Amino acid sequence: MKAPAFAYAKAKSLAEAFALLERPGARILAGGQSLIPSLNMRLASPELLVDIAGLKDLRGIDLRPGVLRIGALATHAEIERSDQVSKYAPLLAQAVPHIAHPAIRNRGTLGGSLALADPAAEYPACALALNATIVLVHRRGERRVPASKFFKGLFDTDIRPGEIVAGAEFPSVERSVFLELTRRHGDYAIVGLAGVADASGRRIAYLGVGATPVFAENASRAVSLNAALEVLGRDLQPAADLYHSSATKLHLAKVLLSRAWNTLSKPH
Amino acid sequence: MGKAELPLHAPGTELDRGYIGQSVPRPNAQRLLQGRGQFIDDLRFPRLAHVAFFRSPYAHALIKHLDFKAALRAPGVIAVLDGRAVAEYCTPWVAVLAHLKGIKSPPQHAIAIERACWQGEAVAAVVAESRSQAEDAVALIEAEWQELPVVVDMDEALAGKNVIHPELGDNICFKREHDTGGVHDAFRLADVVVEETFHFGRHTGVCLEGRAILADYNAGEHSLTVYHATQAPHMMQDIFSRHLNIPEANVRVITKDVGGSFGIKVHVYPDEMATAALSVMLRRPVKFVADRLESFLSDIHAREHKAKVRLACSREGDILAFDLDDITAIGPYSVYPRTSGIEGNQVVNLTGGPYKHQKYRAKMHVVFTNKNVTCQYRAVGHPIAVAITEGIVDIAARKLGMDPAEFRRRNLIGDDAYPYTFPSGIKFEKLSHHKTLDLLLQTMKYGELRAEQKELRKQGVYRGIGLASMIEVTNPSPAFYGVGGARISAQDGATLRLEPTGMLTVMCSVTEQGQGTEAIFAQIAASAVGVSLDKVKVITGDTAVTPYGGGTWASRGAGIGGEAVLLAGRALRSNMLDIAAAMLKTDKAELDIAANAVVHKLTTEKKLELAELGRVAYFRPDTLPLDFQSELTVTRHYTPRQYGFTFTNGIQASLLEVDPDSGFVKLLKHWCVEDSGTVINPMLVDEQLRGGVVQGIGAALFEECIYGPDGQLLNGSMADYLVPMAGEMPDIVCAHVATPTLQSQLGAKGVGEAGTAGAPGAIMNAINDALAPLDARVTRMPFTPERILKALRKV
Amino acid sequence: MEHAVETTLTVNGVRVTRRIAPRVHLVDFLRDELGLTGSHIGCEHGVCGACTVRVNGEIVRGCLMLAVQADGCTVETIEGLSDSKELEGLQRAFHEHNALQCGFCTPGMLLAAQDLVRSGAKPSRDEIRAHISGNYCRCTGYQAIVDAIEETIHGKG
């Protein structure tokens, strides 16, 4: 399947990117690992692709007070290799090997994944569990959105016209666990769990269970595994997919919760 | 090296094997390793045009109107055509065969006229200077449709409330009944009767190289050269000739490198016929490569069955009778020219295959639906027959409290019982069920695995061991297709030519898609003639070059093509010795050929280099006796004559673990013991078995073409249709027993499909063995976590 | 409307400048414009791995990268890596183990395998399987490929 025709421009600066994005039918091209397949399958027909890969401001993984700031253009491979991520955002380090395969991870980016907000993607659930802050830039400055407010619907985020994801800031936590169920290595998750815990309690988020990543509020507050399993059905009403009924998805979510519980409950 | 055998050996006698039986790396793999193969899409031609098809979005609809105005104006467009325009260059076909009594199917055109009968059927063609431009123009075609009732479900198709082709009266393409008699009584009187209904999800081949064809018509000669990723170039030569009205000898079909076929590429596809017709119409080369999305919609599907099977046995465990009721859903047309009735026919022929019962009754229906067409795909019918047989056998064994291996041992046809006629009418020359069972149990350390399984169950770990005995059709005679009127050749030929420098060129009508055809022909030819392997060059896949033959299908390449190569090689050797005797002025009986030279037969002293023999024969015949004519090119043909099908046997085992919480299956190991007669290259055979096993695992655990109620394919992409990848596959241990066929000198039976035939049954039995203590059973393939959790009553 | 974009890239050591339509993906460019047909197309949605090539030293899916995105980049394909002999060891092991049949997945598989070989890791068989789990092979059943990679990394026996 060959992509439909479109124009292409590579932005040399953020200012240029903002200007290009004002053109009709303009879309951002970063890693392209989700956008290009959709173009090849003629599921999308943008008029103009604005390549932001040259914007150095959007790169980098830096430790800042209390948070690890990862630039939007950081590739999954860079995140996978990063000592900083292992140390200060281990949830991401656990999640990233599940993302597709090495050739995809060499090109796909954090910003692209957050902006696309695929409900089966790993980073959005991690961001939600960590209550990360997504940093957006626009002509006149910066806007910071907590993950809990960022993912609004199916492939729908709080990004406003004229904004570009610049990066995300991930707070440190004591304990984290990422688990995913796939039938084959590297597949989109059937369900996945991103969980963190520290003195203030647990935060458990799921992927693959709804139109967005879902924060399991009741289960996070439960005091025991049995209690959490009982109330999980209130947090998740997963839609069926091609292979799994709603009941199966909820069942598998409970299986993951059972597997994650010990790590989230170690005494400190 | 080889020995002269004058006169030729009688079948079954010892022969000096030369390269036969050696695991030689394939000479023609080198270019593939460097990315220097030549697949159809790699070829470049002047004025090459590309075709893309406008495909029906509906499963069943009248084409009220097609508007090409906007498409015709699009950049790079050469032509936009509907079914009627293409029909002026390509006649329709009907896929029926006389020996499938009562089979019926309506005529099918290269591009649908008036009505589309499955989602994805081509209803218009756009030819442009590039594929991108052709696709752009396809998107500009406007169409008006009138939707018609859609038939999706096989039972509904059989009931016939909505008949897809009213002129045929019902939706039954083919039905067959078989009854040995005595079945009713056998069941009535039996101590134990077990019954189960097994479902098999329709799935497809997913060759990594999409279907590919490049047709090049020369108007100046009224000749057509087709570069075609096909398994059967001579069959296609005949079909292009008849349907495009071009004399047979003016049609040349060339195959080049083929990126996987597995039966998918042995059928006639309307879009490929259209491509050839367009080349004739437009008088320029036209190429079509099916992209992945259209592959899922239009490559043949296979194996959608619902089979109810019953088994009667005595309380001691002797199987008395099998009773089968099978229904299979095909597309809206039987596929040309092999028909879509064969798969179901095979299920009837093969169910119960390895066992000694005498009573058998079967009923089978093949029904039309508005889903993609189906036809022969690797192992054709065997995966179904083996799974239902081995599945019901395990159920019977469990009911009697007998170990499944012992139950099989009691019932497998004895190794000394041959020749044997099976209750379905098929005839076995000689099989080795017991030898293969023994070898399997010993290789896998069956007893230890059972003990380990028992221990692990106490710890809540559920392992399963599943067995699957099987028989397999190979080396078919015209009994498969020819007797029904199909112009499909069951014989093959090989031409061997000694070159002046002493090299050997082998041209054979069997084709190569990676299984190693060319390698084994080189091994056989080198052994038969007496040259070293590096002196041999093999050419396949060109109707203008090779003898006429059948190509690759039904596991026939080694047994039939190989025998032709062997016969030609021995005959060439004899001719070479005639020349050598004349040159050396000695008695031919004292000479032999070994290691690229004529030698003294007894002392092995080198007498004459083959390069010298070639020089004299080709350039200095004036030095040979006056009445002598050299003949260094020899052709021989071969077809099996004693048995309509040369059956092989084998047995597989799967060891796996089921996680009762998640329903996930982890494959731990797989074994495959196979008797395919003489093995020419053990490494290549083991590779074929492993590749086949993994395809069968795909069917058992992952692959299904899922259709919605309105006939829409819901998972037609590589993201949604799951094929087996390396991460989930087990190591597969292969072992062999060898019972050569006496029909040929080589003694080779076929083996290409064996892995696929047995693996699904072995996996199913292993899963059910794991689930047995949990009082759960699965019977619907593929065995997804959902289906396993349902069986466990967890969802 | 699309306008062709002037793009300069180095392919197998040779500097190439072309005006390329933005919609052309890298593997189509390599195959159709440069005649490097060793990289294959199996799905065009990034799943099968047949199109795997190396860009700036990293393996990528050639169908998921626009040729214009490769401006200023170094691209290596199966042809170049064969001629430079970088893949010689793997190719020999693949040949001896018959880790290929039809050959269509093979260039992508070799690129993916070489990525693992170059990393310096000492993977188990399971880890090898995981690394090539993004490359679809329909012919071999994968075992011979794992054997060939294992032997290349760990040596024979």
Coordinates of C-alpha atoms in Angstrom, one line a residue, chain B residues 208-602:
Chain B
L208 CA 6.4 -13.1 3.1
E209 CA 6.7 -12.3 -0.6
G210 CA 3.3 -11.2 -1.8
R211 CA 1.8 -12.8 -4.9
A212 CA 3.7 -11.4 -7.9
I213 CA 3.3 -11.5 -11.6
L214 CA 4.9 -9.5 -14.5
A215 CA 3.3 -10.3 -17.9
D216 CA 5.1 -9.2 -21.0
Y217 CA 3.2 -9.5 -24.2
N218 CA 5.0 -9.0 -27.5
A219 CA 2.5 -7.9 -30.1
G220 CA 5.0 -8.4 -32.9
E221 CA 5.0 -12.1 -32.2
H222 CA 1.7 -12.7 -30.4
S223 CA 3.8 -14.2 -27.6
L224 CA 3.5 -13.8 -23.9
T225 CA 6.3 -14.1 -21.4
V226 CA 5.1 -14.2 -17.8
Y227 CA 7.5 -13.9 -14.9
H228 CA 5.3 -15.4 -12.2
A229 CA 5.9 -16.4 -8.6
T230 CA 4.1 -19.7 -9.2
Q231 CA 4.7 -23.2 -8.1
A232 CA 3.5 -24.7 -11.4
P233 CA 4.8 -22.9 -14.4
H234 CA 3.6 -25.4 -17.0
M235 CA 0.1 -25.5 -15.6
M236 CA 0.1 -21.7 -15.9
Q237 CA 1.5 -21.8 -19.4
D238 CA -1.5 -24.0 -20.4
I239 CA -4.0 -21.7 -18.6
F240 CA -2.6 -18.4 -20.0
S241 CA -2.6 -20.1 -23.5
R242 CA -6.2 -21.2 -23.3
H243 CA -7.8 -18.3 -21.6
L244 CA -5.9 -15.5 -23.4
N245 CA -6.0 -17.4 -26.7
I246 CA -2.3 -17.5 -27.4
P247 CA -0.8 -20.6 -28.8
E248 CA 0.8 -22.8 -26.1
A249 CA 4.3 -22.7 -27.5
N250 CA 4.1 -18.9 -27.6
V251 CA 3.6 -18.7 -23.9
R252 CA 6.6 -18.8 -21.7
V253 CA 6.4 -18.9 -17.9
I254 CA 9.5 -18.1 -15.8
T255 CA 9.5 -18.4 -12.0
K256 CA 12.7 -16.8 -10.7
D257 CA 13.2 -16.7 -6.9
V258 CA 9.9 -17.2 -4.9
G259 CA 9.5 -15.8 -1.4
G260 CA 7.6 -18.7 0.0
S261 CA 4.5 -20.4 -1.4
F262 CA 3.1 -23.2 0.7
G263 CA 0.4 -23.9 -1.9
I264 CA -0.8 -20.3 -1.9
K265 CA 1.0 -19.7 -5.2
V266 CA -0.2 -22.8 -7.1
H267 CA -3.7 -21.5 -7.8
V268 CA -5.2 -19.3 -10.5
Y269 CA -6.0 -15.9 -9.2
P270 CA -8.3 -13.6 -11.1
D271 CA -6.2 -10.5 -10.5
E272 CA -3.2 -12.3 -11.9
M273 CA -5.1 -13.4 -15.0
A274 CA -6.3 -9.8 -15.3
T275 CA -2.7 -8.6 -15.2
A276 CA -1.7 -10.9 -18.1
A277 CA -4.8 -9.9 -20.0
L278 CA -3.9 -6.2 -19.5
S279 CA -0.4 -6.8 -20.9
V280 CA -2.0 -8.3 -24.1
M281 CA -4.5 -5.4 -24.3
L282 CA -2.0 -2.6 -23.7
R283 CA 0.9 -4.3 -25.5
R284 CA 3.4 -3.5 -22.8
P285 CA 4.7 -5.3 -19.7
V286 CA 2.4 -5.0 -16.7
K287 CA 3.3 -6.0 -13.1
F288 CA 1.1 -6.8 -10.2
V289 CA 2.3 -7.5 -6.7
A290 CA -0.3 -8.1 -4.0
D291 CA 0.4 -5.9 -1.0
R292 CA -0.1 -7.2 2.5
L293 CA -3.6 -5.8 3.0
E294 CA -4.9 -7.2 -0.3
S295 CA -3.1 -10.5 0.4
F296 CA -5.2 -11.0 3.4
L297 CA -8.3 -10.3 1.4
S298 CA -7.5 -12.2 -1.7
D299 CA -4.8 -14.9 -1.2
I300 CA -6.6 -18.2 -0.8
H301 CA -7.8 -19.0 2.7
A302 CA -8.1 -22.6 3.9
R303 CA -9.2 -25.0 6.6
E304 CA -12.5 -23.6 7.9
H305 CA -14.1 -26.8 9.2
K306 CA -16.6 -28.1 11.7
A307 CA -16.1 -31.8 12.2
K308 CA -18.1 -34.1 14.4
V309 CA -16.3 -37.3 14.9
R310 CA -17.3 -40.5 16.8
L311 CA -15.2 -43.4 17.7
A312 CA -16.3 -46.9 18.8
C313 CA -14.0 -49.2 20.7
S314 CA -14.0 -52.2 22.9
R315 CA -13.4 -52.0 26.6
E316 CA -9.9 -53.4 26.0
G317 CA -9.2 -50.5 23.8
D318 CA -9.5 -51.8 20.2
I319 CA -10.8 -49.1 17.8
L320 CA -13.8 -50.6 15.9
A321 CA -15.2 -47.8 13.8
F322 CA -15.0 -44.1 13.0
D323 CA -17.9 -41.9 12.0
L324 CA -17.4 -38.4 10.6
D325 CA -19.6 -35.5 9.7
D326 CA -17.6 -32.7 8.3
I327 CA -18.7 -29.3 6.9
T328 CA -16.3 -26.8 5.4
A329 CA -16.9 -23.2 4.3
I330 CA -15.2 -22.0 1.1
G331 CA -15.7 -18.7 -0.7
P332 CA -18.2 -18.0 -3.4
Y333 CA -16.3 -19.8 -6.1
S334 CA -14.4 -23.1 -6.3
V335 CA -10.8 -22.1 -7.1
Y336 CA -9.3 -23.0 -10.5
P337 CA -8.1 -25.4 -11.6
R338 CA -7.7 -27.7 -8.6
T339 CA -11.1 -27.0 -7.1
S340 CA -12.0 -26.2 -3.5
G341 CA -13.5 -29.6 -3.0
I342 CA -10.2 -31.4 -2.5
E343 CA -9.5 -30.3 1.1
G344 CA -12.8 -31.8 2.3
N345 CA -12.3 -34.8 0.1
Q346 CA -8.9 -35.4 1.8
V347 CA -10.5 -35.1 5.3
V348 CA -12.8 -38.0 4.3
N349 CA -9.9 -40.0 2.8
L350 CA -7.6 -39.6 5.8
T351 CA -9.6 -39.5 9.0
G352 CA -8.6 -42.5 11.2
G353 CA -5.6 -43.1 8.9
P354 CA -3.0 -44.7 11.1
Y355 CA -5.4 -47.3 12.7
K356 CA -6.6 -50.8 12.0
H357 CA -10.3 -50.5 12.3
Q358 CA -12.4 -51.8 9.4
K359 CA -15.6 -49.8 9.6
Y360 CA -15.9 -46.2 8.5
R361 CA -18.6 -43.9 7.6
A362 CA -18.2 -40.3 6.5
K363 CA -20.4 -37.4 5.3
M364 CA -18.9 -34.2 4.1
H365 CA -20.3 -30.9 2.7
V366 CA -18.4 -28.1 1.1
V367 CA -20.5 -24.9 1.2
F368 CA -20.2 -21.5 -0.6
T369 CA -20.1 -18.4 1.5
N370 CA -19.4 -14.7 0.8
K371 CA -16.0 -14.8 2.4
N372 CA -12.7 -15.0 0.5
V373 CA -12.1 -18.1 -1.7
T374 CA -10.3 -21.1 -0.3
C375 CA -8.2 -23.8 -1.8
Q376 CA -5.2 -26.1 -1.2
Y377 CA -2.8 -24.8 1.4
R378 CA 0.2 -26.8 2.8
A379 CA -0.9 -30.2 4.0
V380 CA -4.4 -29.8 2.5
G381 CA -6.9 -31.5 4.8
H382 CA -4.3 -33.4 6.8
P383 CA -4.2 -31.0 9.7
I384 CA -8.0 -31.4 10.1
A385 CA -8.0 -35.2 9.7
V386 CA -5.0 -35.7 12.0
A387 CA -6.4 -33.4 14.7
I388 CA -9.8 -34.9 14.8
T389 CA -8.5 -38.5 14.6
E390 CA -5.8 -37.9 17.3
G391 CA -8.2 -35.8 19.3
I392 CA -10.9 -38.4 19.5
V393 CA -8.3 -41.1 20.1
D394 CA -7.1 -39.2 23.2
I395 CA -10.6 -38.8 24.4
A396 CA -11.2 -42.6 24.1
A397 CA -7.9 -43.4 25.8
R398 CA -8.8 -41.1 28.7
K399 CA -12.2 -42.6 29.0
L400 CA -10.6 -46.1 29.3
G401 CA -7.9 -44.9 31.6
M402 CA -5.3 -45.9 29.2
D403 CA -2.0 -44.1 28.5
P404 CA -2.4 -42.4 25.1
A405 CA 0.8 -43.9 23.7
E406 CA -0.3 -47.4 24.7
F407 CA -3.7 -46.9 23.2
R408 CA -2.1 -45.9 20.0
R409 CA 0.3 -48.8 20.1
R410 CA -2.6 -51.2 20.4
N411 CA -4.4 -49.7 17.4
L412 CA -1.7 -48.6 14.9
I413 CA -1.6 -50.7 11.7
G414 CA 1.2 -53.2 12.2
D415 CA 4.5 -52.6 10.4
D416 CA 4.1 -56.0 8.8
A417 CA 0.6 -55.5 7.5
Y418 CA 1.4 -54.1 4.0
P419 CA 0.3 -53.6 1.3
Y420 CA -2.9 -52.4 3.0
T421 CA -6.1 -51.0 1.9
F422 CA -7.7 -48.6 4.4
P423 CA -11.5 -48.3 5.0
S424 CA -11.7 -45.1 3.0
G425 CA -10.3 -46.8 0.0
I426 CA -6.7 -45.4 0.0
K427 CA -3.9 -47.9 -0.4
F428 CA -0.6 -48.0 1.6
E429 CA 2.5 -49.5 0.1
K430 CA 4.5 -49.8 3.4
L431 CA 4.4 -47.7 6.5
S432 CA 6.2 -47.9 9.8
H433 CA 3.9 -46.6 12.5
H434 CA 5.3 -48.7 15.3
K435 CA 8.9 -48.0 14.5
T436 CA 8.2 -44.3 14.5
L437 CA 6.2 -44.5 17.7
D438 CA 9.0 -46.4 19.4
L439 CA 11.6 -43.9 18.2
L440 CA 9.5 -41.0 19.3
L441 CA 8.9 -42.3 22.8
Q442 CA 12.5 -43.1 23.2
T443 CA 13.8 -39.8 21.8
M444 CA 11.5 -37.7 23.9
K445 CA 12.0 -39.8 27.0
Y446 CA 8.3 -40.2 27.3
G447 CA 8.3 -42.0 30.7
E448 CA 10.4 -39.3 32.3
L449 CA 8.2 -36.5 31.0
R450 CA 5.1 -38.2 32.4
A451 CA 6.8 -38.6 35.8
E452 CA 7.9 -35.0 35.7
Q453 CA 4.4 -33.9 34.7
K454 CA 2.9 -35.7 37.7
E455 CA 5.3 -34.0 40.1
L456 CA 4.7 -30.6 38.7
R457 CA 1.0 -31.0 38.9
K458 CA 1.3 -31.2 42.7
Q459 CA 2.9 -27.8 42.6
G460 CA 0.2 -26.4 40.5
V461 CA 2.1 -26.4 37.3
Y462 CA 0.1 -27.8 34.4
R463 CA 2.2 -29.4 31.7
G464 CA 0.7 -31.3 28.8
I465 CA 2.1 -34.0 26.5
G466 CA 0.3 -34.4 23.2
L467 CA 0.8 -37.0 20.5
A468 CA -0.3 -37.0 16.9
S469 CA 0.1 -40.0 14.6
M470 CA -0.3 -39.3 11.0
I471 CA -0.3 -40.6 7.4
E472 CA 0.5 -38.2 4.6
V473 CA -0.2 -38.1 0.9
T474 CA 2.9 -37.5 -1.2
N475 CA 4.1 -38.1 -4.8
P476 CA 0.6 -38.2 -6.3
S477 CA -0.3 -39.7 -9.6
P478 CA -3.0 -38.3 -11.9
A479 CA -5.4 -39.7 -9.4
F480 CA -5.3 -36.3 -7.7
Y481 CA -6.3 -34.1 -10.6
G482 CA -5.5 -35.5 -14.0
V483 CA -8.3 -38.1 -13.8
G484 CA -10.8 -35.3 -13.3
G485 CA -9.8 -33.6 -16.5
A486 CA -7.4 -31.1 -15.2
R487 CA -4.4 -30.3 -17.3
I488 CA -2.1 -30.7 -14.3
S489 CA 0.9 -32.9 -14.9
A490 CA 1.7 -35.6 -12.4
Q491 CA 4.9 -36.5 -14.2
D492 CA 8.1 -34.5 -14.4
G493 CA 11.2 -34.5 -16.5
A494 CA 14.9 -33.8 -16.2
T495 CA 17.4 -32.9 -18.9
L496 CA 21.1 -33.4 -18.0
R497 CA 23.8 -32.0 -20.2
L498 CA 27.5 -32.5 -19.8
E499 CA 29.2 -29.3 -20.8
P500 CA 32.5 -29.2 -22.7
T501 CA 34.5 -28.3 -19.6
G502 CA 33.0 -31.3 -17.7
M503 CA 30.4 -29.3 -15.8
L504 CA 26.8 -30.7 -15.6
T505 CA 23.7 -28.7 -16.3
V506 CA 20.5 -30.0 -14.9
M507 CA 17.1 -28.7 -16.1
C508 CA 14.1 -30.0 -14.2
S509 CA 10.4 -29.2 -14.3
V510 CA 10.0 -29.3 -10.5
T511 CA 10.3 -25.8 -9.1
E512 CA 12.1 -24.2 -6.1
Q513 CA 10.6 -21.9 -3.5
G514 CA 13.4 -22.3 -0.9
Q515 CA 12.8 -25.9 0.2
G516 CA 16.0 -27.0 -1.5
T517 CA 14.8 -28.5 -4.8
E518 CA 17.8 -27.3 -6.7
A519 CA 20.2 -28.5 -4.1
I520 CA 18.9 -32.1 -4.0
F521 CA 18.7 -32.3 -7.7
A522 CA 22.4 -31.3 -7.8
Q523 CA 23.2 -34.0 -5.2
I524 CA 21.3 -36.6 -7.1
A525 CA 22.7 -35.6 -10.5
A526 CA 26.3 -35.5 -9.2
S527 CA 25.8 -38.9 -7.6
A528 CA 24.2 -40.4 -10.7
V529 CA 26.8 -39.1 -13.1
G530 CA 30.0 -39.2 -11.0
V531 CA 30.9 -35.5 -10.8
S532 CA 31.6 -33.4 -7.7
L533 CA 28.8 -31.1 -6.5
D534 CA 30.6 -27.9 -7.4
K535 CA 30.4 -28.9 -11.1
V536 CA 26.6 -29.0 -11.1
K537 CA 24.3 -26.1 -12.2
V538 CA 20.6 -26.5 -11.8
I539 CA 17.9 -24.7 -13.7
T540 CA 14.3 -24.8 -12.8
G541 CA 11.2 -22.7 -13.4
D542 CA 11.3 -21.9 -17.1
T543 CA 8.9 -23.6 -19.5
A544 CA 11.1 -22.8 -22.4
V545 CA 14.1 -24.5 -20.9
T546 CA 13.0 -27.5 -18.8
P547 CA 11.1 -30.5 -19.8
Y548 CA 7.3 -30.5 -19.3
G549 CA 6.2 -31.2 -15.8
G550 CA 4.0 -30.6 -12.8
G551 CA 6.1 -28.3 -10.6
T552 CA 5.9 -28.2 -6.8
W553 CA 2.8 -29.3 -4.8
A554 CA 1.6 -32.3 -2.7
S555 CA 5.2 -33.1 -1.6
R556 CA 6.3 -34.5 -4.9
G557 CA 9.6 -32.7 -5.8
A558 CA 12.1 -35.2 -4.4
G559 CA 10.2 -38.3 -5.2
I560 CA 9.1 -37.5 -8.7
G561 CA 11.5 -34.8 -10.0
G562 CA 14.4 -36.5 -8.1
E563 CA 13.7 -39.8 -9.8
A564 CA 13.7 -38.1 -13.2
V565 CA 17.1 -36.6 -12.4
L566 CA 18.4 -39.9 -11.3
L567 CA 17.2 -41.7 -14.4
A568 CA 18.6 -39.1 -16.7
G569 CA 21.9 -39.1 -14.7
R570 CA 22.3 -42.8 -15.0
A571 CA 21.5 -42.7 -18.7
L572 CA 24.0 -39.8 -19.3
R573 CA 26.7 -41.7 -17.4
S574 CA 26.1 -44.6 -19.8
N575 CA 26.5 -42.4 -22.8
M576 CA 29.6 -40.8 -21.3
L577 CA 31.1 -44.2 -20.9
D578 CA 30.3 -45.0 -24.5
I579 CA 32.4 -42.0 -25.5
A580 CA 35.2 -42.9 -23.1
A581 CA 35.3 -46.5 -24.3
A582 CA 35.7 -45.2 -27.8
M583 CA 38.4 -42.7 -26.9
L584 CA 40.3 -45.1 -24.7
K585 CA 39.6 -48.1 -27.1
T586 CA 38.7 -50.3 -24.1
D587 CA 35.6 -52.2 -23.0
K588 CA 32.9 -50.0 -21.5
A589 CA 32.4 -52.6 -18.8
E590 CA 35.9 -51.9 -17.4
L591 CA 35.2 -48.2 -16.9
D592 CA 33.4 -46.1 -14.3
I593 CA 33.1 -42.4 -13.5
A594 CA 34.2 -40.9 -10.2
A595 CA 35.3 -37.5 -9.0
N596 CA 35.1 -35.8 -12.4
A597 CA 37.0 -38.4 -14.3
V598 CA 36.6 -41.7 -16.1
V599 CA 38.4 -44.3 -14.0
H600 CA 39.2 -48.0 -14.2
K601 CA 36.3 -49.7 -12.5
L602 CA 38.3 -52.1 -10.3

